[in-house]
XYZ file of C-alpha atoms in Angstrom:
725
model
C -21.695 -9.932 -18.108
C -23.191 -11.576 -15.027
C -22.025 -10.929 -11.493
C -22.887 -14.543 -10.638
C -20.001 -15.799 -12.784
C -17.487 -17.278 -10.290
C -14.609 -15.976 -12.348
C -15.898 -12.434 -11.796
C -16.481 -12.738 -8.051
C -13.152 -11.163 -7.100
C -13.584 -8.360 -9.626
C -17.102 -7.725 -8.339
C -15.761 -7.386 -4.778
C -13.255 -4.866 -6.076
C -16.073 -3.010 -7.864
C -18.064 -2.763 -4.605
C -15.018 -1.433 -2.752
C -14.509 1.200 -5.445
C -18.177 2.233 -5.278
C -17.929 2.604 -1.484
C -14.875 4.831 -1.905
C -16.702 6.871 -4.544
C -19.711 7.286 -2.235
C -17.480 8.642 0.554
C -15.788 11.002 -1.904
C -19.146 12.219 -3.226
C -20.341 12.902 0.330
C -17.369 15.164 1.004
C -17.541 16.920 -2.346
C -21.261 17.593 -1.924
C -20.587 19.186 1.468
C -18.005 21.445 -0.228
C -20.437 22.223 -3.065
C -23.198 23.176 -0.633
C -20.867 25.671 1.031
C -19.489 26.991 -2.283
C -21.972 26.432 -5.162
C -19.720 28.335 -7.565
C -16.778 25.898 -7.252
C -16.245 24.801 -10.861
C -13.583 22.296 -9.825
C -15.931 20.543 -7.364
C -18.766 20.516 -9.910
C -16.594 18.923 -12.561
C -15.229 16.372 -10.087
C -18.796 15.351 -9.159
C -19.666 15.039 -12.849
C -16.557 12.880 -13.420
C -17.372 10.568 -10.486
C -20.968 10.120 -11.683
C -19.655 9.227 -15.130
C -17.201 6.658 -13.714
C -19.884 5.192 -11.449
C -22.213 4.774 -14.409
C -19.543 3.066 -16.525
C -18.319 0.583 -13.908
C -21.897 -0.308 -12.879
C -22.888 -1.012 -16.465
C -19.896 -3.339 -16.763
C -21.249 -5.505 -13.910
C -24.921 -5.138 -14.907
C -25.784 -3.250 -11.722
C -28.554 -1.483 -13.597
C -30.044 0.473 -10.687
C -26.788 2.288 -9.873
C -25.938 2.709 -13.564
C -29.348 4.224 -14.428
C -29.487 6.592 -11.449
C -25.858 7.651 -11.964
C -26.633 8.302 -15.638
C -29.523 10.653 -14.833
C -27.510 12.419 -12.113
C -24.687 12.730 -14.640
C -27.127 14.524 -16.972
C -28.027 16.901 -14.154
C -24.364 17.501 -13.274
C -23.598 18.110 -16.943
C -26.114 20.977 -16.974
C -24.602 22.425 -13.792
C -21.086 21.975 -15.146
C -22.033 24.116 -18.145
C -23.740 26.740 -15.977
C -22.936 26.699 -12.262
C -25.335 29.594 -11.602
C -28.078 26.931 -11.692
C -27.160 25.907 -8.139
C -27.786 29.430 -6.838
C -31.245 29.410 -8.418
C -32.073 25.838 -7.381
C -30.183 25.097 -4.090
C -32.371 22.014 -3.454
C -30.407 20.266 -6.202
C -27.689 19.503 -3.621
C -30.260 17.728 -1.429
C -31.243 15.694 -4.490
C -27.602 14.720 -5.069
C -27.205 13.709 -1.409
C -30.325 11.569 -1.720
C -28.892 9.859 -4.797
C -25.666 9.097 -2.946
C -27.644 7.565 -0.073
C -29.459 5.355 -2.589
C -26.080 4.193 -3.950
C -24.992 3.378 -0.393
C -28.176 1.393 0.252
C -27.812 -0.586 -2.981
C -24.205 -1.560 -2.218
C -25.175 -2.614 1.319
C -27.988 -4.811 -0.009
C -25.718 -6.375 -2.613
C -23.738 -7.932 0.260
C -26.739 -10.123 1.122
C -28.496 -10.286 -2.240
C -26.220 -10.349 -5.278
C -29.303 -10.075 -7.505
C -30.329 -6.663 -6.132
C -29.367 -4.902 -9.361
C -32.717 -3.955 -10.913
C -34.691 -0.737 -10.593
C -37.310 -0.686 -7.810
C -40.342 1.550 -7.382
C -38.370 3.875 -5.097
C -35.595 4.085 -7.659
C -38.057 4.967 -10.419
C -39.618 7.646 -8.218
C -36.173 9.128 -7.658
C -35.493 9.109 -11.406
C -38.759 11.040 -11.797
C -37.534 13.590 -9.226
C -34.328 14.085 -11.202
C -36.246 14.500 -14.450
C -38.632 16.982 -12.834
C -35.631 19.047 -11.704
C -34.082 18.925 -15.181
C -37.420 19.955 -16.716
C -37.728 22.819 -14.240
C -34.293 24.122 -15.241
C -35.063 23.802 -18.948
C -38.571 25.197 -18.628
C -37.397 28.618 -17.533
C -35.671 29.200 -20.866
C -36.961 26.796 -23.451
C -40.720 27.211 -23.111
C -40.617 31.000 -22.753
C -37.929 31.539 -25.378
C -39.476 29.129 -27.897
C -42.886 30.780 -27.546
C -41.410 34.285 -27.848
C -39.349 33.384 -30.894
C -42.368 31.772 -32.548
C -44.286 34.993 -31.927
C -41.481 37.035 -33.504
C -41.434 34.770 -36.566
C -45.183 35.161 -36.951
C -44.903 38.940 -36.657
C -42.160 39.103 -39.271
C -44.334 37.082 -41.638
C -47.030 39.746 -41.272
C -44.735 42.676 -42.138
C -45.284 42.662 -45.950
C -49.036 43.097 -45.498
C -48.794 46.052 -43.065
C -48.647 49.803 -43.542
C -45.192 51.425 -43.502
C -45.812 53.327 -40.235
C -47.025 50.203 -38.509
C -44.031 48.285 -39.829
C -41.547 50.703 -38.198
C -43.334 50.543 -34.850
C -43.471 46.758 -34.979
C -39.781 46.509 -35.885
C -38.939 48.617 -32.823
C -41.037 46.321 -30.616
C -39.392 43.243 -32.119
C -35.929 44.708 -31.421
C -36.839 45.363 -27.779
C -38.237 41.850 -27.325
C -35.182 40.329 -28.999
C -32.873 42.308 -26.711
C -34.839 41.179 -23.648
C -34.642 37.553 -24.773
C -30.896 37.871 -25.311
C -30.448 39.233 -21.826
C -32.646 36.582 -20.223
C -30.822 33.796 -22.011
C -27.296 35.127 -21.629
C -27.639 35.851 -17.928
C -28.215 32.114 -17.446
C -24.799 31.481 -18.986
C -22.995 33.957 -16.752
C -22.917 37.751 -16.636
C -19.268 37.780 -17.694
C -20.372 36.889 -21.257
C -22.530 40.033 -21.651
C -21.254 43.411 -22.825
C -23.388 46.554 -22.729
C -23.003 49.469 -25.156
C -24.929 52.712 -25.682
C -24.215 54.914 -28.699
C -20.626 53.676 -28.827
C -19.910 53.945 -25.084
C -18.818 50.704 -23.351
C -20.772 50.477 -20.085
C -19.951 46.856 -19.246
C -17.569 47.306 -16.299
C -19.776 49.822 -14.537
C -22.923 47.721 -14.954
C -21.269 44.494 -13.733
C -19.691 46.246 -10.740
C -23.014 47.785 -9.704
C -24.856 44.457 -10.082
C -22.255 42.560 -8.036
C -22.323 45.142 -5.242
C -26.140 45.313 -5.220
C -26.163 41.543 -4.623
C -23.872 42.029 -1.610
C -26.113 44.807 -0.259
C -29.150 42.524 -0.558
C -27.375 39.776 1.414
C -26.232 42.255 4.069
C -22.571 41.437 3.381
C -21.437 44.823 2.011
C -18.756 46.897 3.720
C -18.135 50.643 3.842
C -15.561 50.157 1.094
C -18.221 48.465 -1.068
C -20.487 51.523 -0.706
C -17.692 53.801 -1.954
C -16.965 51.465 -4.887
C -20.655 51.429 -5.764
C -20.761 55.254 -5.901
C -17.655 55.290 -8.122
C -19.177 52.759 -10.547
C -22.546 54.557 -10.620
C -20.878 57.945 -11.214
C -18.824 56.437 -14.053
C -21.996 55.013 -15.618
C -23.797 58.345 -15.202
C -20.910 60.255 -16.807
C -20.700 57.906 -19.810
C -24.452 58.041 -20.396
C -24.565 61.833 -20.082
C -22.015 62.161 -22.877
C -23.963 60.032 -25.384
C -27.520 60.576 -24.150
C -30.443 60.368 -26.559
C -33.776 62.075 -26.055
C -35.660 58.910 -25.083
C -33.097 58.109 -22.343
C -32.669 61.608 -20.868
C -35.292 61.180 -18.140
C -33.792 57.872 -16.977
C -30.275 59.303 -16.868
C -31.491 62.332 -14.917
C -33.258 60.012 -12.465
C -30.010 58.094 -11.969
C -28.237 61.367 -11.180
C -30.909 62.313 -8.630
C -30.557 58.913 -6.982
C -26.764 59.345 -6.674
C -27.253 62.776 -5.071
C -29.738 61.304 -2.562
C -27.387 58.396 -1.814
C -24.505 60.808 -1.087
C -26.677 62.973 1.165
C -27.586 59.878 3.199
C -23.875 59.219 3.873
C -23.836 56.181 1.561
C -26.349 54.236 3.636
C -27.624 51.500 1.320
C -30.949 50.518 2.863
C -33.571 48.321 1.188
C -35.210 51.303 -0.510
C -31.935 52.390 -2.144
C -31.181 48.815 -3.229
C -34.578 48.545 -4.939
C -34.172 52.007 -6.541
C -30.765 51.310 -8.111
C -31.802 47.768 -9.069
C -34.873 49.133 -10.872
C -32.792 51.868 -12.555
C -30.319 49.321 -13.925
C -33.106 47.112 -15.274
C -34.701 50.058 -17.116
C -31.399 51.378 -18.457
C -30.329 47.934 -19.711
C -33.383 47.886 -21.967
C -31.856 50.888 -23.771
C -28.423 49.322 -24.186
C -27.115 47.307 -27.101
C -26.210 43.783 -26.040
C -23.142 41.929 -27.287
C -21.962 38.454 -26.378
C -18.334 37.491 -25.848
C -17.154 34.113 -27.118
C -17.103 31.960 -23.950
C -13.974 30.126 -22.845
C -14.193 26.605 -24.207
C -15.254 23.949 -21.766
C -12.439 21.752 -23.007
C -9.764 23.936 -21.463
C -11.637 24.084 -18.150
C -12.150 20.356 -18.207
C -8.492 19.709 -18.888
C -7.449 21.929 -16.000
C -9.924 20.408 -13.558
C -8.970 16.929 -14.600
C -5.319 17.666 -13.934
C -6.137 18.982 -10.484
C -8.390 16.064 -9.598
C -5.996 13.395 -10.797
C -4.617 11.330 -7.944
C -1.665 8.960 -7.945
C -2.687 5.399 -8.685
C -1.792 2.833 -6.030
C -1.865 -0.869 -6.845
C -3.418 -2.981 -4.097
C -4.091 -6.635 -3.363
C -6.659 -8.138 -1.009
C -5.191 -10.143 1.895
C -7.135 -11.828 4.679
C -6.427 -9.923 7.905
C -6.145 -13.209 9.835
C -3.209 -14.229 7.630
C -1.401 -10.999 8.500
C -1.998 -11.668 12.211
C -0.548 -15.179 11.888
C 2.476 -13.809 10.082
C 2.975 -11.210 12.817
C 2.858 -13.920 15.456
C 5.597 -15.781 13.585
C 7.684 -12.600 13.418
C 7.211 -12.151 17.169
C 8.566 -15.639 17.790
C 11.542 -14.882 15.537
C 12.315 -11.754 17.600
C 12.276 -13.853 20.755
C 14.626 -16.363 19.093
C 16.880 -13.449 18.175
C 17.082 -12.467 21.837
C 17.975 -16.093 22.665
C 20.927 -15.740 20.275
C 21.998 -12.629 22.197
C 21.707 -14.563 25.443
C 23.828 -17.395 23.968
C 26.411 -14.853 22.849
C 26.719 -13.609 26.449
C 27.013 -17.212 27.701
C 29.710 -18.028 25.105
C 31.708 -15.005 26.178
C 31.562 -16.098 29.839
C 32.551 -19.640 28.822
C 35.671 -18.361 27.029
C 34.704 -19.364 23.467
C 37.267 -18.475 20.788
C 37.145 -14.692 20.183
C 37.101 -15.045 16.379
C 34.218 -17.522 16.487
C 32.394 -15.272 18.963
C 32.843 -12.271 16.658
C 31.384 -14.179 13.686
C 28.474 -15.393 15.799
C 27.836 -11.820 16.977
C 27.808 -10.488 13.404
C 25.321 -13.115 12.211
C 23.133 -12.582 15.284
C 23.042 -8.816 14.753
C 22.187 -9.205 11.043
C 19.358 -11.625 11.789
C 18.014 -9.289 14.476
C 17.991 -6.273 12.128
C 16.337 -8.238 9.322
C 13.620 -9.495 11.656
C 12.885 -5.992 12.941
C 12.636 -4.653 9.364
C 10.351 -7.557 8.475
C 8.102 -6.786 11.424
C 8.030 -3.070 10.609
C 6.987 -3.836 7.031
C 4.165 -6.172 8.017
C 2.982 -3.683 10.650
C 2.667 -1.067 7.918
C 0.496 -3.500 5.960
C -1.901 -3.583 8.926
C -2.069 0.194 9.099
C -4.429 2.443 7.200
C -4.751 6.208 7.125
C -7.169 7.916 9.493
C -8.875 9.359 6.426
C -10.665 6.016 6.065
C -12.994 7.149 8.857
C -12.465 10.933 8.889
C -13.874 11.382 5.384
C -17.311 10.334 6.658
C -17.659 13.148 9.182
C -18.279 16.224 6.968
C -21.459 14.533 5.710
C -22.449 13.560 9.266
C -22.059 17.147 10.508
C -23.975 18.468 7.510
C -26.921 16.087 8.011
C -27.191 16.659 11.777
C -26.959 20.455 11.524
C -29.612 20.566 8.784
C -31.886 18.318 10.804
C -31.829 20.490 13.937
C -31.696 23.890 12.255
C -28.072 24.747 12.948
C -25.223 25.846 10.713
C -21.975 23.930 11.099
C -18.737 23.468 9.209
C -16.230 20.666 9.695
C -12.453 21.097 9.435
C -10.091 18.110 9.501
C -6.313 17.987 10.021
C -4.203 14.826 10.104
C -5.988 12.586 7.597
C -2.710 10.840 6.692
C -1.867 9.675 10.241
C -1.715 5.829 10.290
C -3.717 3.612 12.621
C -4.070 -0.144 12.988
C -7.015 -1.364 10.927
C -8.358 -3.415 13.827
C -8.957 -0.200 15.800
C -10.918 1.575 13.073
C -14.450 0.447 13.933
C -14.190 1.283 17.626
C -12.481 4.620 16.963
C -15.111 5.559 14.394
C -17.954 4.607 16.735
C -16.473 6.706 19.547
C -15.885 9.702 17.275
C -19.430 9.557 15.881
C -20.819 10.055 19.385
C -18.393 12.882 20.162
C -19.070 14.733 16.885
C -22.819 14.230 17.210
C -22.691 15.676 20.727
C -20.602 18.604 19.512
C -23.251 19.602 16.969
C -26.375 18.722 18.951
C -25.311 19.796 22.462
C -22.305 22.031 21.869
C -23.106 24.370 18.992
C -25.735 27.053 19.512
C -28.457 27.960 17.017
C -27.563 30.699 14.490
C -29.587 33.291 16.443
C -27.931 32.308 19.730
C -24.472 32.522 18.161
C -25.126 35.978 16.715
C -26.442 37.155 20.107
C -23.230 35.832 21.708
C -21.084 37.704 19.190
C -20.113 34.587 17.250
C -20.422 33.821 13.515
C -23.745 32.206 12.541
C -21.945 29.091 11.375
C -20.278 26.998 14.068
C -17.103 24.980 13.668
C -16.328 21.386 14.564
C -12.632 20.606 14.156
C -10.963 17.193 14.143
C -7.188 17.135 14.595
C -5.171 13.902 14.537
C -1.518 13.909 15.580
C 1.074 11.138 15.697
C 2.818 10.501 19.010
C 5.634 8.047 19.692
C 3.501 4.970 20.333
C 0.025 6.430 20.111
C -2.236 8.713 18.128
C -4.087 11.657 19.639
C -7.490 12.575 18.210
C -9.041 15.871 19.280
C -12.626 16.856 18.474
C -13.196 20.535 19.292
C -16.163 22.858 18.786
C -16.654 26.593 19.330
C -20.034 26.173 21.007
C -21.353 26.778 24.489
C -19.140 24.295 26.382
C -20.295 22.078 29.239
C -22.773 23.314 31.829
C -21.186 21.535 34.788
C -23.893 22.481 37.287
C -26.579 21.002 35.045
C -24.486 17.865 34.504
C -23.978 17.398 38.255
C -27.688 17.929 38.905
C -28.546 15.265 36.300
C -25.963 12.917 37.850
C -27.630 13.349 41.274
C -31.016 12.711 39.675
C -29.683 9.491 38.104
C -28.032 8.426 41.366
C -24.535 8.556 39.882
C -23.340 10.914 42.637
C -24.702 12.072 45.990
C -25.904 15.632 46.747
C -22.875 16.013 49.016
C -20.535 15.066 46.155
C -22.331 17.574 43.934
C -21.315 20.400 46.249
C -17.649 19.451 46.561
C -16.853 17.780 43.215
C -13.954 19.452 41.302
C -14.643 20.618 37.743
C -12.350 17.986 36.206
C -14.320 15.175 37.859
C -17.622 16.786 36.869
C -16.489 16.931 33.240
C -15.935 13.177 33.224
C -19.581 12.622 34.276
C -20.607 13.087 30.634
C -19.235 9.578 30.043
C -21.575 8.039 32.629
C -24.071 5.554 31.253
C -27.630 6.850 31.099
C -26.754 10.496 31.776
C -28.070 13.124 29.353
C -28.741 16.843 29.774
C -31.506 16.716 27.142
C -34.983 17.164 28.630
C -36.606 15.163 25.821
C -35.192 12.234 23.900
C -34.839 12.513 20.138
C -33.366 10.232 17.507
C -30.102 12.162 17.949
C -29.670 12.297 21.712
C -31.384 12.425 25.063
C -31.145 8.787 26.137
C -27.724 8.899 27.764
C -26.323 6.028 25.712
C -23.799 7.946 23.619
C -20.711 9.185 25.381
C -20.437 6.126 27.631
C -19.686 4.166 24.431
C -16.627 6.382 23.989
C -15.256 5.389 27.373
C -16.068 1.707 26.815
C -14.151 1.633 23.522
C -11.199 3.518 24.996
C -10.847 1.112 27.908
C -10.941 -1.786 25.467
C -7.730 -0.535 23.817
C -6.042 0.920 26.924
C -6.722 4.442 25.716
C -7.559 7.591 27.635
C -9.806 10.631 27.237
C -8.893 14.253 27.940
C -11.501 17.029 28.224
C -10.823 20.757 27.927
C -13.982 22.734 28.738
C -14.274 26.486 28.110
C -17.795 27.618 29.085
C -19.219 29.914 26.433
C -16.307 29.268 24.076
C -16.406 25.566 23.323
C -15.312 22.080 24.274
C -12.546 19.778 23.123
C -12.497 16.018 23.696
C -9.166 14.285 23.144
C -8.676 10.554 22.630
C -5.254 8.960 23.043
C -4.987 5.458 21.573
C -2.155 3.041 20.788
C -1.104 3.002 17.148
C -1.756 -0.741 17.102
C -3.208 -3.462 19.311
C -0.875 -6.142 17.971
C 2.610 -7.082 19.160
C 5.129 -4.268 19.289
C 8.911 -4.367 19.408
C 10.540 -1.872 21.750
C 13.839 -1.202 23.397
C 13.433 -1.595 27.162
C 15.508 -1.557 30.315
C 15.385 -4.542 32.647
C 15.180 -3.711 36.344
C 15.083 -5.736 39.524
C 12.833 -4.768 42.405
C 13.266 -7.143 45.335
C 13.209 -10.645 43.875
C 11.142 -9.614 40.825
C 12.308 -8.559 37.362
C 10.338 -6.072 35.253
C 10.646 -4.366 31.871
C 10.184 -0.634 31.309
C 10.088 0.590 27.657
C 12.912 3.023 27.033
C 10.486 5.651 25.683
C 9.163 6.089 29.243
C 12.633 6.606 30.749
C 13.771 10.186 31.068
C 16.976 9.534 33.014
C 18.616 6.995 35.343
C 20.364 8.526 38.336
C 22.259 7.277 41.401
C 21.568 9.305 44.540
C 23.352 9.035 47.937
C 20.920 7.796 50.542
C 21.558 10.758 52.770
C 20.226 13.030 49.979
C 16.870 11.242 49.953
C 14.383 12.890 52.298
C 11.236 11.404 53.806
C 7.898 12.831 54.821
C 4.451 11.440 55.450
C 3.567 11.326 51.720
C 6.741 9.496 50.663
C 10.332 10.193 49.678
C 11.877 12.932 47.535
C 15.324 13.951 46.317
C 16.758 16.950 44.518
C 18.122 16.581 40.986
C 19.019 19.347 38.504
C 17.349 21.957 40.728
C 14.111 19.947 40.706
C 12.429 18.063 43.506
C 11.766 14.495 42.327
C 9.223 12.359 44.187
C 9.728 8.611 44.556
C 7.235 5.882 43.651
C 8.018 2.963 45.976
C 7.308 -0.093 43.777
C 7.817 -2.565 46.612
C 5.142 -0.922 48.714
C 2.905 -0.207 45.700
C 2.989 -3.776 44.363
C 3.250 -5.499 47.742
C 6.525 -7.227 46.846
C 8.472 -9.166 49.505
C 11.694 -7.616 50.786
C 15.121 -9.292 50.452
C 18.146 -9.154 52.682
C 20.746 -7.026 50.969
C 23.974 -5.272 51.973
C 23.476 -1.782 53.307
C 26.834 -0.117 53.064
C 30.167 -1.271 51.594
C 29.065 -2.084 48.044
C 26.410 0.646 47.838
C 23.452 -1.686 47.303
C 20.150 -0.161 48.457
C 17.832 -1.558 51.101
C 14.143 -0.903 51.809
C 12.790 -1.575 55.261
C 9.661 -3.578 55.997
C 7.634 -0.418 56.641
C 8.480 0.930 53.203
C 10.841 3.646 54.429
C 14.177 3.982 52.643
C 17.447 3.186 54.397
C 19.767 6.200 54.492
C 23.074 4.441 53.950
C 24.856 3.899 50.652
C 23.323 4.906 47.279
C 20.003 4.322 45.554
C 19.175 3.936 41.852
C 16.201 5.914 40.532
C 14.561 5.867 37.129
C 13.037 9.278 36.382
C 9.926 8.631 34.347
C 8.843 10.407 31.201
C 5.114 11.056 30.985
C 2.723 12.920 28.706
C 3.630 16.144 30.501
C 6.722 17.376 32.331
C 6.888 14.897 35.208
C 8.990 14.975 38.371
C 8.477 11.419 39.515
C 10.750 8.407 39.658
C 10.717 4.750 40.634
C 13.291 3.047 42.848
C 15.112 0.037 41.394
C 17.284 -2.353 43.351
C 19.313 -3.057 40.228
C 19.411 -2.144 36.531
C 19.962 -5.420 34.661
C 20.587 -3.952 31.215
C 18.808 -3.029 27.994
C 17.324 -5.306 25.341
C 14.717 -5.554 22.637
C 11.352 -6.914 23.802
C 8.152 -8.013 22.086
C 5.128 -6.607 23.906
C 2.208 -8.994 24.122
C -1.156 -7.961 25.511
C -2.731 -9.957 28.320
C -5.147 -12.538 26.953
C -6.725 -13.483 30.287
C -9.178 -11.003 31.803
C -7.636 -11.562 35.253
C -4.272 -10.212 34.116
C -5.890 -7.252 32.358
C -7.061 -6.044 35.759
C -3.477 -5.669 36.972
C -3.276 -1.911 37.618
C 0.350 -1.035 36.796
C 1.191 -3.272 33.821
C 0.327 -3.116 30.123
C 1.538 -6.494 28.891
C 4.257 -9.104 29.103
C 7.302 -10.280 27.194
C 9.389 -13.442 26.872
C 13.119 -13.036 27.551
C 15.883 -14.851 25.724
C 16.449 -17.195 28.664
C 12.767 -18.263 28.629
C 11.509 -16.134 31.516
C 8.169 -14.319 31.234
C 8.425 -10.749 32.510
C 5.715 -8.138 33.161
C 5.986 -4.730 31.463
C 5.469 -1.682 33.674
C 2.956 0.959 32.563
C 4.593 4.346 33.160
C 1.343 6.338 32.815
C -0.459 4.236 35.437
C 2.512 4.518 37.793
C 2.501 8.296 37.434
C -1.220 8.377 38.166
C -0.636 6.396 41.357
């Protein structure tokens, strides 16, 4: 089958997408495997993915991926049968990472060169590396065991020609060698398959317990409880051996008893000398034991279980050009506007005295059309959205590679992978997060020695948490490192000319924290390929501004740093319920989600001071944002008393006669601010459109525009920017 066949072009694109997904999955699973080499489920999943990758690549004649995946599958098959191999050869994980990077490179090159499917010199060298690793694993057993068994066969062939006394001595030696070979071979397949007996006494549990605890003592991970358990197991072993002791084992058993006495006298302090003593004792005693092998649990049952766990629900997908979805959304937006025109006509018909029955039918049809259009828009918006996991799944590998490169230990934890985000935002969000995560590992986390000295675990944590808000998503990247050194940052900013020495002395911490997003500023003394050039975090701010997002920093010196990104769920048109308000001669929209409450306040209850106006409501003091003064809107002559209409004087001060209408705003936190409206015109559904012209994007208190049913274009107020004012 040739990938150049036009009929296979679409299938080949699907194959490449599947390989990319597999590569991302392998990255994450390899990170998990590196942290837990004994995870049978992860090992089997890796083996299964290699097998699938090999099969699909063969189907499309992508020989380089198929061949490399086949050899890695062989390696994973060995590990799947005996996961203790990874503890003996930890560099295998690096080899698997390297193979995954080769897959990634091949797929990237296939985009430009569809014929890049054959093995290259680098690929052949990598195959040789895999084979060398497989040979190294096999060599430990096969060469030694084959040679030893050949020697035993030769010795047995000599028995008939030897004297009887020599025969008995040789048989004893053969038995000891055979027992040693059994132990050496069986330990490769897992200690749980070995049972130890001595003159009818079952010593298995005691031996395994002592070996497991000795391993913990060697790694420095044993607790006081472990020391007590070790003494119990050793005493049990000593008691069993003493009951069935033979003359040739008496001295060893007595030595074990002396060691236990010494260990107790030292208050169970398991230092290196005691570890070596008990380890040596066990090795010598095991040579005296009879070895039996349990029938291992069949791999089939394990495979079936792992397969059931790894199985994921199948989702059928189709490929659609993103531009077509955008065009369809534009059409839906126009339909929503037409729906609002129907509502406007309904109001006009009512004023004109149209027959009530006809008006009722018109209203029913209008409402049905409106609901159907909104459902249609919601459905197509969901088509545009993808889960955050599309970018989050790349970060465990990124953290692993960076930490290994700079000699740190780091672990990544992710929450919120299923939160949806508009596909058009993915690239910019990913780029911003890469810089934040890279900074967290390189700048934030301390070295293992520094962390231990500070009373922290050797391994640092980088946590990504994604949460869904009403019309936005919030992404937080937090580490438990050293936090920001604000004095050093301010000094670097002075050196770069970003701030003056006077500003350095008086700058609040919150402003100093934001300096990390300044272009060209880095606290690294020397530039590396990771950081030090000051061109990282400023990218974060650039991308956020592009999508009207914001950044929030929470710095805890010595404990860590969190960087939060708040972004809109989508950058395409949105449908929202909004209130229409009149300020002077101008009409504006304010999305209902930003409205906490609308209140009417007697003018005499509104108080003025040099910073503005305030009023009391529900035992809270509410400050007033004067839109006319803020936006520079012209005043209008309005009644001041009888009908209660408000009036604002030319100097911006509020008249104190009649009543005023205030909209109390809802912000990201508990706000106590409001805006003054001359009139509330009603509530309606609006389609939010972003500004296309750069000039309009610079307007400070608006985040878009909408078209009303009567044809007017109205600006949409940005509650967050108003609150910041």
